[in-house]
Amino acid sequence: MSDMKVRTRFAPSPTGYLHIGGARTAIYDWLLAKKHGGRFLLRIEDTDRNRFVPGSLEDIQESLRWLGLEWDEGPAVGGPAGPYFQSERLEIYHRYAQQLIDEGKAYYCYCTPERLQEVRKAQEQAKQQVGYDRHCRDGAPEAQEGMKRVIRFKTPLTGKTIVKDMLRGELEFENNLLEDLVLIKSDGFPTYHFANVVDDHLMKVTHVLRGEEWLPSTPTHVLLYQAFGWEPPQFVHLSLFLSPDGKGKLSKRHGATSVREYRELGYLPEALFNFLLLLGWNPGNDQEVISKEEAIQMFSLDRVNASPVRFATDKLNWYNGVYIRSLEPKDLAERCLPFLQKAGLLPDPCPAERFAYLVKLMPLVQERLKLLTDVVAWTDFFLQEDIPAPAREMLIPKKLDAETALRVLKELLATLEGADFTVAGLEAALHPVPEKLGLKMGDVFMPLRVAVSGKTATPGMYEMLEALGKERVVQRIKAAISVLESC
Ligand code: GLU
């Protein structure tokens, strides 16, 4: 592969949020370009105006950037092969469609939607192959000035078309089973097929990576390349994702399917990138944690897998934990901040001293976070001045009674009021308490933990008390004492 020439493109249609399957395609496109010192293009295929979803254009770009997949040419950055929005290239498609008309390789079709509908119905009833009956292929007798028309491709009626796919080898298609596809629609917009071929050629795309659902369209694309006398790019049709149980195609019913949803659930882009990278590609050894930089070095198309792969959410969660644990406290705090702001636990913008406090909390919770959203439950009682008084039953250790719990809390109050609130100071102060009360360590710590946090699971005791500070600890123990005394 000559390095300088590699040009890949990700060509989404703005019909929804960036899908995780699309994100994997973009990752492979990006890696292939980076590995060979080539260029990665983003082209927006916005020719189907009926399917346009507001907000999707912004989401696709934002999600790609979030994953770290910056494009070398495309929206916002421009480039020599632009414009990169197909809706801005209509004149180009018309020119090329005209060329095919002039050469007798395409034709005007005046068939009305009603006629097409009738043809289809008749075909269905006769149990024939459904498709356009090529009524206008050799001239349209009913054609009149001003009538709506489309331009259709004159697909060869005989012979075979070979699609060379880098993963799947040579695939043969019978031309007589292919339709005379529409190239230009009656609204003047091109179809996906036509715009895609023209643009991949004009943008000098060398490798077309896309989902295998596009494979049935590829023979027509190849025929279009042939009609123009153009060299087709290398095709790579990537496998589908299977559901986590491996029983069928991944769909919305199995959970989140867009990059945005994963982001909002609290996944790190590094984790999603690494996970998607290995969903259909393998490094040839058992390395699982692969950074972007390593992936650029290691990536090659011959290790891409053609068979469907299971979308194992537990594996993605595992990656998320790995990457969360690898972050510096400040970095982790920055990533947690939006979730805490959304939960109303920190203001937006966050004042510097409150952010510094959050950074201090990170080592206490880092090991425990599976998702960034978990940070809310692990840190809320640190970030709140007051917490709701805990329920009485929570304060009483198993097999003990309210009286004992009260005795414990009173002793702790006296001890902690005089303690030095550092990890070492707290350890020294609390160490003798269980023996003094004739209780086990757990029976002392449990009411204390619940009193200061309202929870039964918290970060380590000494670090937690230190981070809360004497004032809040004392005040919360007092509140817990009143709960026990009030019954
Ligand atoms: N616009 C198509 C899509 O949304 C692109 C398919 C291709 O890459 O050719 O998936």
Short mmCIF file of N, CA, C and O and ligand atoms in Angstrom, two decimals, residues 9-15 25 43-45 86 192 196 200 208-211 213-214 221, ligand 1:
data_model
loop_
_atom_site.label_atom_id
_atom_site.label_comp_id
_atom_site.label_asym_id
_atom_site.label_seq_id
_atom_site.Cartn_x
_atom_site.Cartn_y
_atom_site.Cartn_z
N ARG A 9 -12.70 7.82 4.16
CA ARG A 9 -13.75 8.79 4.48
C ARG A 9 -14.79 8.12 5.35
O ARG A 9 -15.06 6.92 5.25
N PHE A 10 -15.35 8.92 6.25
CA PHE A 10 -16.53 8.47 6.97
C PHE A 10 -17.65 9.31 6.40
O PHE A 10 -17.53 10.53 6.28
N ALA A 11 -18.73 8.63 5.99
CA ALA A 11 -19.75 9.33 5.19
C ALA A 11 -21.14 9.18 5.80
O ALA A 11 -22.02 8.59 5.19
N PRO A 12 -21.34 9.70 6.98
CA PRO A 12 -22.65 9.50 7.62
C PRO A 12 -23.75 10.36 6.99
O PRO A 12 -23.49 11.41 6.41
N SER A 13 -24.97 9.87 7.12
CA SER A 13 -26.14 10.66 6.75
C SER A 13 -26.69 11.26 8.04
O SER A 13 -26.72 10.56 9.06
N PRO A 14 -27.11 12.50 8.01
CA PRO A 14 -27.60 13.13 9.26
C PRO A 14 -29.01 12.69 9.59
O PRO A 14 -29.93 13.48 9.61
N THR A 15 -29.16 11.40 9.86
CA THR A 15 -30.49 10.86 10.10
C THR A 15 -30.65 10.42 11.56
O THR A 15 -31.61 9.74 11.91
N THR A 25 -16.74 2.13 12.41
CA THR A 25 -16.26 2.35 11.05
C THR A 25 -15.33 3.55 11.02
O THR A 25 -14.25 3.51 10.42
N ARG A 43 -17.45 13.25 5.28
CA ARG A 43 -18.36 13.75 4.24
C ARG A 43 -19.79 13.53 4.70
O ARG A 43 -20.15 12.43 5.12
N ILE A 44 -20.57 14.56 4.63
CA ILE A 44 -21.95 14.46 5.10
C ILE A 44 -22.87 14.13 3.94
O ILE A 44 -22.99 14.91 2.99
N GLU A 45 -23.51 12.98 4.01
CA GLU A 45 -24.37 12.52 2.92
C GLU A 45 -25.81 12.93 3.22
O GLU A 45 -26.63 12.13 3.67
N GLN A 86 -22.92 16.91 0.78
CA GLN A 86 -23.41 16.56 -0.55
C GLN A 86 -24.48 17.52 -1.05
O GLN A 86 -24.59 17.76 -2.23
N TYR A 192 -28.27 8.24 -2.72
CA TYR A 192 -27.05 7.86 -1.99
C TYR A 192 -26.04 7.23 -2.95
O TYR A 192 -24.87 7.60 -2.98
N ASN A 196 -22.49 8.98 -3.72
CA ASN A 196 -21.43 8.26 -3.04
C ASN A 196 -20.31 7.88 -4.01
O ASN A 196 -19.12 8.07 -3.74
N ASP A 200 -16.69 9.60 -3.95
CA ASP A 200 -15.53 8.78 -3.61
C ASP A 200 -14.48 8.91 -4.71
O ASP A 200 -13.28 8.93 -4.44
N VAL A 208 -12.99 2.27 0.97
CA VAL A 208 -14.36 2.50 1.44
C VAL A 208 -14.67 1.47 2.51
O VAL A 208 -14.77 0.28 2.23
N LEU A 209 -14.76 1.93 3.74
CA LEU A 209 -15.14 1.04 4.85
C LEU A 209 -16.58 1.39 5.20
O LEU A 209 -16.91 2.56 5.39
N ARG A 210 -17.42 0.38 5.29
CA ARG A 210 -18.81 0.63 5.69
C ARG A 210 -19.44 -0.67 6.18
O ARG A 210 -18.88 -1.76 5.99
N GLY A 211 -20.60 -0.53 6.77
CA GLY A 211 -21.28 -1.70 7.33
C GLY A 211 -21.73 -2.66 6.23
O GLY A 211 -21.98 -2.25 5.09
N GLU A 213 -24.39 -3.95 5.68
CA GLU A 213 -25.75 -3.74 5.15
C GLU A 213 -25.69 -3.04 3.79
O GLU A 213 -26.67 -3.04 3.05
N TRP A 214 -24.55 -2.45 3.46
CA TRP A 214 -24.42 -1.77 2.17
C TRP A 214 -23.94 -2.69 1.05
O TRP A 214 -23.91 -2.30 -0.11
N HIS A 221 -22.67 0.07 -7.53
CA HIS A 221 -21.61 1.07 -7.44
C HIS A 221 -20.47 0.71 -8.39
O HIS A 221 -19.96 1.55 -9.12
N1 GLU B 1 -24.35 7.55 4.02
C1 GLU B 1 -24.12 6.15 4.23
C2 GLU B 1 -24.44 5.84 5.67
O1 GLU B 1 -25.09 6.62 6.29
C3 GLU B 1 -22.69 5.83 3.89
C4 GLU B 1 -22.40 4.41 3.54
C5 GLU B 1 -21.04 4.37 2.91
O2 GLU B 1 -20.08 4.55 3.69
O3 GLU B 1 -20.93 4.22 1.73
O4 GLU B 1 -24.08 4.87 6.27
#
